[in-house]
Amino acid sequence: MISNVLYAGGGAAGAGGSGGNDSGVSGNTGQNGGAGGAGGAGGAGGSSEPPPDTVEELFINGNFDSGSPSWVAHGPCSVAPSTDNPRSGTTCLHTTSRSAAWQGPSYLLAPQLEPNQSYVVSVWVRSDFGSSDAGLYSLSLTFKSRCMEETVDAYTQVASTPASDQWAELTGTLRTPDCVLTDALVYVENAPIGESFCIDDTSMVLASP
C-alpha cells in the first residue's frame, strides 16, 4: 500500500516595502517619510490530502495478456492460453482434457493470504458448447484451504453461474480461516467430464473494511 504523505504548505509572505525618506525638500519644512510598501502575498498552501491508496491485486497477469499465465491446472487436465474469443485483450485461458468435474484452472494463494480476512474474487467464464450437456450445468468458483493444525482440506463455494457460450462473471467474497494456512487456492469447476471452457479478466483483492 502507498504510504500517506502530507505536503508542505505554501511559501512565506513577501517582505514589506521600504519606508520613504524623512528628509524635507530643500527650503521647505521637513515632511513625514512615505508609507512602507504593502507586504507580498503569501504562496498558495499545499494540499494536506494524501494520495489515494493503491488496491493490491493478488492475481498476476489476471487477463493472460502478459506472458505465462499464473493459473495452473487443478488435476490432470490441460490449461493453455488461447486467442479464440477472449473477453478482453488478446488472450484467455482455455481448459481442456478434463476427466472429472472438479478439474479446472486454479490459482495458488497460501503465501499471500492473511488469516481472518475477506477477499473479493472475480473470474469471467465462457463454455465451449457442443455436447449434450450444453446449457444444463453451472460453473463454480471454489476456495480450497487447509490450516496448519488440520489434516483435511476445507472447501467453500465462492460463486456459481449457469454455463453459457457468452462471457459470464463468477464473483463473490471469500473469508480466510483464522489460522496459518499451509494450502490455499481458488479454482473453477463443475463442468461435466470432457467439457472445456475459457476464463479471462480474473481479479482478487482485499475487501474494503
PDB file of C-alpha atoms in Angstrom:
ATOM      1  CA  MET A   1       0.000   0.000   0.000  1.00  0.00           C
ATOM      2  CA  ILE A   2       1.233   3.527  -0.683  1.00  0.00           C
ATOM      3  CA  SER A   3       2.116   5.500   2.476  1.00  0.00           C
ATOM      4  CA  ASN A   4       0.108   8.634   3.096  1.00  0.00           C
ATOM      5  CA  VAL A   5       2.302  11.775   2.808  1.00  0.00           C
ATOM      6  CA  LEU A   6       1.311  15.268   3.951  1.00  0.00           C
ATOM      7  CA  TYR A   7       2.506  18.000   1.624  1.00  0.00           C
ATOM      8  CA  ALA A   8       4.152  21.214   2.933  1.00  0.00           C
ATOM      9  CA  GLY A   9       2.180  24.452   2.978  1.00  0.00           C
ATOM     10  CA  GLY A  10       2.786  27.460   0.709  1.00  0.00           C
ATOM     11  CA  GLY A  11       5.650  29.941   0.814  1.00  0.00           C
ATOM     12  CA  ALA A  12       6.036  32.729   3.366  1.00  0.00           C
ATOM     13  CA  ALA A  13       4.501  36.151   2.751  1.00  0.00           C
ATOM     14  CA  GLY A  14       6.658  38.615   0.831  1.00  0.00           C
ATOM     15  CA  ALA A  15       8.648  41.230   2.735  1.00  0.00           C
ATOM     16  CA  GLY A  16       7.141  44.725   3.145  1.00  0.00           C
ATOM     17  CA  GLY A  17       8.416  47.687   1.074  1.00  0.00           C
ATOM     18  CA  SER A  18      10.991  50.159   2.432  1.00  0.00           C
ATOM     19  CA  GLY A  19       9.805  53.338   4.226  1.00  0.00           C
ATOM     20  CA  GLY A  20      10.056  56.719   2.436  1.00  0.00           C
ATOM     21  CA  ASN A  21      12.871  59.246   3.098  1.00  0.00           C
ATOM     22  CA  ASP A  22      12.022  61.568   6.062  1.00  0.00           C
ATOM     23  CA  SER A  23      14.128  64.493   4.862  1.00  0.00           C
ATOM     24  CA  GLY A  24      12.204  67.576   3.673  1.00  0.00           C
ATOM     25  CA  VAL A  25      12.783  69.149   0.286  1.00  0.00           C
ATOM     26  CA  SER A  26      15.316  71.997   0.428  1.00  0.00           C
ATOM     27  CA  GLY A  27      13.682  75.222   1.559  1.00  0.00           C
ATOM     28  CA  ASN A  28      10.554  73.583   2.887  1.00  0.00           C
ATOM     29  CA  THR A  29       9.551  72.198   6.249  1.00  0.00           C
ATOM     30  CA  GLY A  30      10.517  68.528   6.611  1.00  0.00           C
ATOM     31  CA  GLN A  31       7.699  66.108   5.884  1.00  0.00           C
ATOM     32  CA  ASN A  32       6.989  62.635   7.227  1.00  0.00           C
ATOM     33  CA  GLY A  33       8.502  59.739   5.276  1.00  0.00           C
ATOM     34  CA  GLY A  34       6.341  57.855   2.737  1.00  0.00           C
ATOM     35  CA  ALA A  35       4.344  54.839   3.855  1.00  0.00           C
ATOM     36  CA  GLY A  36       6.027  51.453   3.619  1.00  0.00           C
ATOM     37  CA  GLY A  37       5.110  49.240   0.645  1.00  0.00           C
ATOM     38  CA  ALA A  38       2.457  46.572   1.082  1.00  0.00           C
ATOM     39  CA  GLY A  39       3.668  43.086   2.019  1.00  0.00           C
ATOM     40  CA  GLY A  40       3.807  40.478  -0.784  1.00  0.00           C
ATOM     41  CA  ALA A  41       1.054  37.877  -0.988  1.00  0.00           C
ATOM     42  CA  GLY A  42       1.749  34.519   0.661  1.00  0.00           C
ATOM     43  CA  GLY A  43       2.326  31.481  -1.542  1.00  0.00           C
ATOM     44  CA  ALA A  44      -0.564  29.106  -2.162  1.00  0.00           C
ATOM     45  CA  GLY A  45      -0.928  26.442   0.528  1.00  0.00           C
ATOM     46  CA  GLY A  46      -0.026  22.883  -0.428  1.00  0.00           C
ATOM     47  CA  SER A  47      -2.707  20.189  -0.284  1.00  0.00           C
ATOM     48  CA  SER A  48      -2.973  18.303   3.006  1.00  0.00           C
ATOM     49  CA  GLU A  49      -4.887  15.422   1.354  1.00  0.00           C
ATOM     50  CA  PRO A  50      -2.878  12.173   1.000  1.00  0.00           C
ATOM     51  CA  PRO A  51      -2.661  10.459  -2.382  1.00  0.00           C
ATOM     52  CA  PRO A  52      -5.198   7.649  -2.838  1.00  0.00           C
ATOM     53  CA  ASP A  53      -4.182   4.154  -1.725  1.00  0.00           C
ATOM     54  CA  THR A  54      -3.407   1.577  -4.382  1.00  0.00           C
ATOM     55  CA  VAL A  55      -5.503  -1.606  -4.363  1.00  0.00           C
ATOM     56  CA  GLU A  56      -3.199  -4.623  -4.304  1.00  0.00           C
ATOM     57  CA  GLU A  57      -4.145  -7.201  -6.940  1.00  0.00           C
ATOM     58  CA  LEU A  58      -3.310 -10.763  -5.899  1.00  0.00           C
ATOM     59  CA  PHE A  59      -3.677 -12.357  -9.344  1.00  0.00           C
ATOM     60  CA  ILE A  60      -0.593 -11.790 -11.508  1.00  0.00           C
ATOM     61  CA  ASN A  61      -1.345 -11.457 -15.238  1.00  0.00           C
ATOM     62  CA  GLY A  62      -5.022 -11.918 -14.483  1.00  0.00           C
ATOM     63  CA  ASN A  63      -6.088 -11.238 -18.071  1.00  0.00           C
ATOM     64  CA  PHE A  64      -3.458 -13.607 -19.578  1.00  0.00           C
ATOM     65  CA  ASP A  65      -2.100 -10.964 -21.963  1.00  0.00           C
ATOM     66  CA  SER A  66       1.366 -10.562 -20.372  1.00  0.00           C
ATOM     67  CA  GLY A  67       3.481 -13.687 -20.574  1.00  0.00           C
ATOM     68  CA  SER A  68       2.850 -17.047 -18.942  1.00  0.00           C
ATOM     69  CA  PRO A  69      -0.406 -17.473 -17.007  1.00  0.00           C
ATOM     70  CA  SER A  70      -0.176 -17.803 -13.222  1.00  0.00           C
ATOM     71  CA  TRP A  71      -3.274 -20.021 -13.215  1.00  0.00           C
ATOM     72  CA  VAL A  72      -2.369 -23.724 -13.410  1.00  0.00           C
ATOM     73  CA  ALA A  73      -4.241 -26.997 -13.860  1.00  0.00           C
ATOM     74  CA  HIS A  74      -6.100 -28.388 -10.842  1.00  0.00           C
ATOM     75  CA  GLY A  75      -5.952 -32.115 -11.501  1.00  0.00           C
ATOM     76  CA  PRO A  76      -4.842 -33.935 -14.676  1.00  0.00           C
ATOM     77  CA  CYS A  77      -6.376 -31.551 -17.190  1.00  0.00           C
ATOM     78  CA  SER A  78      -4.800 -29.103 -19.642  1.00  0.00           C
ATOM     79  CA  VAL A  79      -4.723 -25.296 -19.391  1.00  0.00           C
ATOM     80  CA  ALA A  80      -3.213 -23.123 -22.119  1.00  0.00           C
ATOM     81  CA  PRO A  81      -3.534 -19.547 -23.444  1.00  0.00           C
ATOM     82  CA  SER A  82      -5.967 -19.153 -26.352  1.00  0.00           C
ATOM     83  CA  THR A  83      -6.689 -16.289 -28.736  1.00  0.00           C
ATOM     84  CA  ASP A  84     -10.167 -17.690 -29.510  1.00  0.00           C
ATOM     85  CA  ASN A  85     -12.752 -15.078 -28.456  1.00  0.00           C
ATOM     86  CA  PRO A  86     -11.156 -13.587 -25.305  1.00  0.00           C
ATOM     87  CA  ARG A  87     -13.343 -11.312 -23.199  1.00  0.00           C
ATOM     88  CA  SER A  88     -10.764  -8.507 -23.406  1.00  0.00           C
ATOM     89  CA  GLY A  89      -7.273  -8.051 -24.764  1.00  0.00           C
ATOM     90  CA  THR A  90      -5.818 -10.800 -26.922  1.00  0.00           C
ATOM     91  CA  THR A  91      -5.868 -13.942 -24.766  1.00  0.00           C
ATOM     92  CA  CYS A  92      -7.990 -16.069 -22.457  1.00  0.00           C
ATOM     93  CA  LEU A  93      -7.064 -19.315 -20.646  1.00  0.00           C
ATOM     94  CA  HIS A  94      -8.526 -22.485 -22.184  1.00  0.00           C
ATOM     95  CA  THR A  95      -9.121 -25.632 -20.077  1.00  0.00           C
ATOM     96  CA  THR A  96      -9.464 -28.964 -21.898  1.00  0.00           C
ATOM     97  CA  SER A  97      -8.986 -32.744 -21.406  1.00  0.00           C
ATOM     98  CA  ARG A  98     -10.965 -32.847 -18.168  1.00  0.00           C
ATOM     99  CA  SER A  99     -11.654 -36.328 -16.759  1.00  0.00           C
ATOM    100  CA  ALA A 100     -13.538 -35.261 -13.595  1.00  0.00           C
ATOM    101  CA  ALA A 101     -15.997 -32.489 -12.708  1.00  0.00           C
ATOM    102  CA  TRP A 102     -13.650 -30.898 -10.141  1.00  0.00           C
ATOM    103  CA  GLN A 103     -10.807 -30.388 -12.619  1.00  0.00           C
ATOM    104  CA  GLY A 104     -10.160 -26.887 -13.933  1.00  0.00           C
ATOM    105  CA  PRO A 105      -7.862 -23.854 -13.756  1.00  0.00           C
ATOM    106  CA  SER A 106      -6.594 -22.892 -10.293  1.00  0.00           C
ATOM    107  CA  TYR A 107      -4.548 -20.183  -8.595  1.00  0.00           C
ATOM    108  CA  LEU A 108      -2.293 -20.968  -5.609  1.00  0.00           C
ATOM    109  CA  LEU A 109      -2.644 -18.425  -2.794  1.00  0.00           C
ATOM    110  CA  ALA A 110      -1.287 -19.779   0.517  1.00  0.00           C
ATOM    111  CA  PRO A 111       1.705 -17.403   0.926  1.00  0.00           C
ATOM    112  CA  GLN A 112      -0.346 -14.315   0.048  1.00  0.00           C
ATOM    113  CA  LEU A 113      -3.466 -14.596   2.208  1.00  0.00           C
ATOM    114  CA  GLU A 114      -3.867 -13.105   5.669  1.00  0.00           C
ATOM    115  CA  PRO A 115      -5.857 -15.020   8.309  1.00  0.00           C
ATOM    116  CA  ASN A 116      -9.434 -13.992   9.106  1.00  0.00           C
ATOM    117  CA  GLN A 117      -9.749 -11.582   6.163  1.00  0.00           C
ATOM    118  CA  SER A 118     -12.311 -11.144   3.360  1.00  0.00           C
ATOM    119  CA  TYR A 119     -11.304 -11.065  -0.307  1.00  0.00           C
ATOM    120  CA  VAL A 120     -13.391 -10.201  -3.369  1.00  0.00           C
ATOM    121  CA  VAL A 121     -12.809 -12.591  -6.268  1.00  0.00           C
ATOM    122  CA  SER A 122     -13.970 -12.253  -9.885  1.00  0.00           C
ATOM    123  CA  VAL A 123     -13.452 -14.674 -12.781  1.00  0.00           C
ATOM    124  CA  TRP A 124     -15.164 -14.401 -16.175  1.00  0.00           C
ATOM    125  CA  VAL A 125     -16.023 -17.738 -17.820  1.00  0.00           C
ATOM    126  CA  ARG A 126     -17.192 -18.924 -21.248  1.00  0.00           C
ATOM    127  CA  SER A 127     -18.060 -22.552 -22.054  1.00  0.00           C
ATOM    128  CA  ASP A 128     -17.289 -24.432 -25.273  1.00  0.00           C
ATOM    129  CA  PHE A 129     -20.655 -25.983 -26.047  1.00  0.00           C
ATOM    130  CA  GLY A 130     -21.150 -28.904 -28.368  1.00  0.00           C
ATOM    131  CA  SER A 131     -22.089 -31.850 -26.160  1.00  0.00           C
ATOM    132  CA  SER A 132     -25.500 -32.994 -24.894  1.00  0.00           C
ATOM    133  CA  ASP A 133     -24.733 -31.292 -21.569  1.00  0.00           C
ATOM    134  CA  ALA A 134     -24.538 -27.815 -23.093  1.00  0.00           C
ATOM    135  CA  GLY A 135     -26.565 -25.317 -21.066  1.00  0.00           C
ATOM    136  CA  LEU A 136     -27.548 -27.899 -18.452  1.00  0.00           C
ATOM    137  CA  TYR A 137     -24.907 -27.206 -15.808  1.00  0.00           C
ATOM    138  CA  SER A 138     -23.313 -24.395 -13.819  1.00  0.00           C
ATOM    139  CA  LEU A 139     -19.674 -23.457 -13.368  1.00  0.00           C
ATOM    140  CA  SER A 140     -18.483 -22.795  -9.821  1.00  0.00           C
ATOM    141  CA  LEU A 141     -15.639 -20.882  -8.201  1.00  0.00           C
ATOM    142  CA  THR A 142     -14.351 -22.794  -5.156  1.00  0.00           C
ATOM    143  CA  PHE A 143     -11.925 -21.891  -2.356  1.00  0.00           C
ATOM    144  CA  LYS A 144      -9.849 -24.780  -1.024  1.00  0.00           C
ATOM    145  CA  SER A 145      -7.838 -24.290   2.188  1.00  0.00           C
ATOM    146  CA  ARG A 146      -6.080 -26.157   4.979  1.00  0.00           C
ATOM    147  CA  CYS A 147      -4.924 -24.827   8.361  1.00  0.00           C
ATOM    148  CA  MET A 148      -1.553 -25.875   9.742  1.00  0.00           C
ATOM    149  CA  GLU A 149      -3.153 -27.841  12.591  1.00  0.00           C
ATOM    150  CA  GLU A 150      -5.650 -29.630  10.317  1.00  0.00           C
ATOM    151  CA  THR A 151      -5.241 -32.853   8.330  1.00  0.00           C
ATOM    152  CA  VAL A 152      -8.061 -32.380   5.806  1.00  0.00           C
ATOM    153  CA  ASP A 153      -8.921 -29.651   3.311  1.00  0.00           C
ATOM    154  CA  ALA A 154     -11.917 -27.315   3.630  1.00  0.00           C
ATOM    155  CA  TYR A 155     -13.952 -26.378   0.547  1.00  0.00           C
ATOM    156  CA  THR A 156     -16.113 -23.259   0.196  1.00  0.00           C
ATOM    157  CA  GLN A 157     -18.118 -22.318  -2.884  1.00  0.00           C
ATOM    158  CA  VAL A 158     -17.483 -18.632  -3.603  1.00  0.00           C
ATOM    159  CA  ALA A 159     -19.760 -18.212  -6.645  1.00  0.00           C
ATOM    160  CA  SER A 160     -21.731 -20.087  -9.302  1.00  0.00           C
ATOM    161  CA  THR A 161     -23.203 -19.170 -12.693  1.00  0.00           C
ATOM    162  CA  PRO A 162     -25.079 -21.076 -15.427  1.00  0.00           C
ATOM    163  CA  ALA A 163     -22.780 -22.215 -18.207  1.00  0.00           C
ATOM    164  CA  SER A 164     -23.036 -20.167 -21.388  1.00  0.00           C
ATOM    165  CA  ASP A 165     -21.197 -19.686 -24.657  1.00  0.00           C
ATOM    166  CA  GLN A 166     -21.227 -15.964 -23.766  1.00  0.00           C
ATOM    167  CA  TRP A 167     -18.946 -14.484 -21.122  1.00  0.00           C
ATOM    168  CA  ALA A 168     -20.442 -14.549 -17.602  1.00  0.00           C
ATOM    169  CA  GLU A 169     -18.943 -13.429 -14.289  1.00  0.00           C
ATOM    170  CA  LEU A 170     -18.225 -15.652 -11.313  1.00  0.00           C
ATOM    171  CA  THR A 171     -17.846 -13.223  -8.408  1.00  0.00           C
ATOM    172  CA  GLY A 172     -18.134 -13.407  -4.642  1.00  0.00           C
ATOM    173  CA  THR A 173     -16.368 -12.839  -1.328  1.00  0.00           C
ATOM    174  CA  LEU A 174     -14.318 -15.487   0.467  1.00  0.00           C
ATOM    175  CA  ARG A 175     -13.280 -15.399   4.116  1.00  0.00           C
ATOM    176  CA  THR A 176      -9.991 -16.936   5.164  1.00  0.00           C
ATOM    177  CA  PRO A 177      -9.906 -19.039   8.362  1.00  0.00           C
ATOM    178  CA  ASP A 178      -8.242 -17.601  11.450  1.00  0.00           C
ATOM    179  CA  CYS A 179      -5.136 -19.769  11.205  1.00  0.00           C
ATOM    180  CA  VAL A 180      -1.832 -20.218   9.431  1.00  0.00           C
ATOM    181  CA  LEU A 181      -2.663 -21.658   6.006  1.00  0.00           C
ATOM    182  CA  THR A 182      -0.496 -24.444   4.626  1.00  0.00           C
ATOM    183  CA  ASP A 183      -2.625 -24.786   1.478  1.00  0.00           C
ATOM    184  CA  ALA A 184      -4.953 -22.317  -0.242  1.00  0.00           C
ATOM    185  CA  LEU A 185      -6.206 -21.977  -3.806  1.00  0.00           C
ATOM    186  CA  VAL A 186      -9.228 -20.946  -5.835  1.00  0.00           C
ATOM    187  CA  TYR A 187     -10.356 -22.918  -8.883  1.00  0.00           C
ATOM    188  CA  VAL A 188     -13.167 -23.166 -11.431  1.00  0.00           C
ATOM    189  CA  GLU A 189     -15.021 -26.494 -11.525  1.00  0.00           C
ATOM    190  CA  ASN A 190     -18.278 -28.438 -12.049  1.00  0.00           C
ATOM    191  CA  ALA A 191     -18.397 -28.690 -15.836  1.00  0.00           C
ATOM    192  CA  PRO A 192     -19.235 -32.251 -16.944  1.00  0.00           C
ATOM    193  CA  ILE A 193     -16.391 -34.581 -17.881  1.00  0.00           C
ATOM    194  CA  GLY A 194     -14.965 -33.649 -21.257  1.00  0.00           C
ATOM    195  CA  GLU A 195     -16.459 -30.145 -21.326  1.00  0.00           C
ATOM    196  CA  SER A 196     -13.950 -27.345 -21.989  1.00  0.00           C
ATOM    197  CA  PHE A 197     -14.124 -23.653 -21.135  1.00  0.00           C
ATOM    198  CA  CYS A 198     -12.142 -20.409 -21.040  1.00  0.00           C
ATOM    199  CA  ILE A 199     -11.551 -17.929 -18.202  1.00  0.00           C
ATOM    200  CA  ASP A 200     -10.484 -14.285 -18.525  1.00  0.00           C
ATOM    201  CA  ASP A 201     -10.192 -10.976 -16.608  1.00  0.00           C
ATOM    202  CA  THR A 202      -9.576 -12.582 -13.214  1.00  0.00           C
ATOM    203  CA  SER A 203      -9.155 -10.467 -10.080  1.00  0.00           C
ATOM    204  CA  MET A 204      -8.732 -10.914  -6.317  1.00  0.00           C
ATOM    205  CA  VAL A 205      -8.369  -8.024  -3.854  1.00  0.00           C
ATOM    206  CA  LEU A 206      -8.740  -7.484  -0.129  1.00  0.00           C
ATOM    207  CA  ALA A 207     -12.317  -6.417   0.645  1.00  0.00           C
ATOM    208  CA  SER A 208     -12.851  -2.868   1.905  1.00  0.00           C
ATOM    209  CA  PRO A 209     -13.312  -2.717   5.707  1.00  0.00           C
TER     210      PRO A 209
END
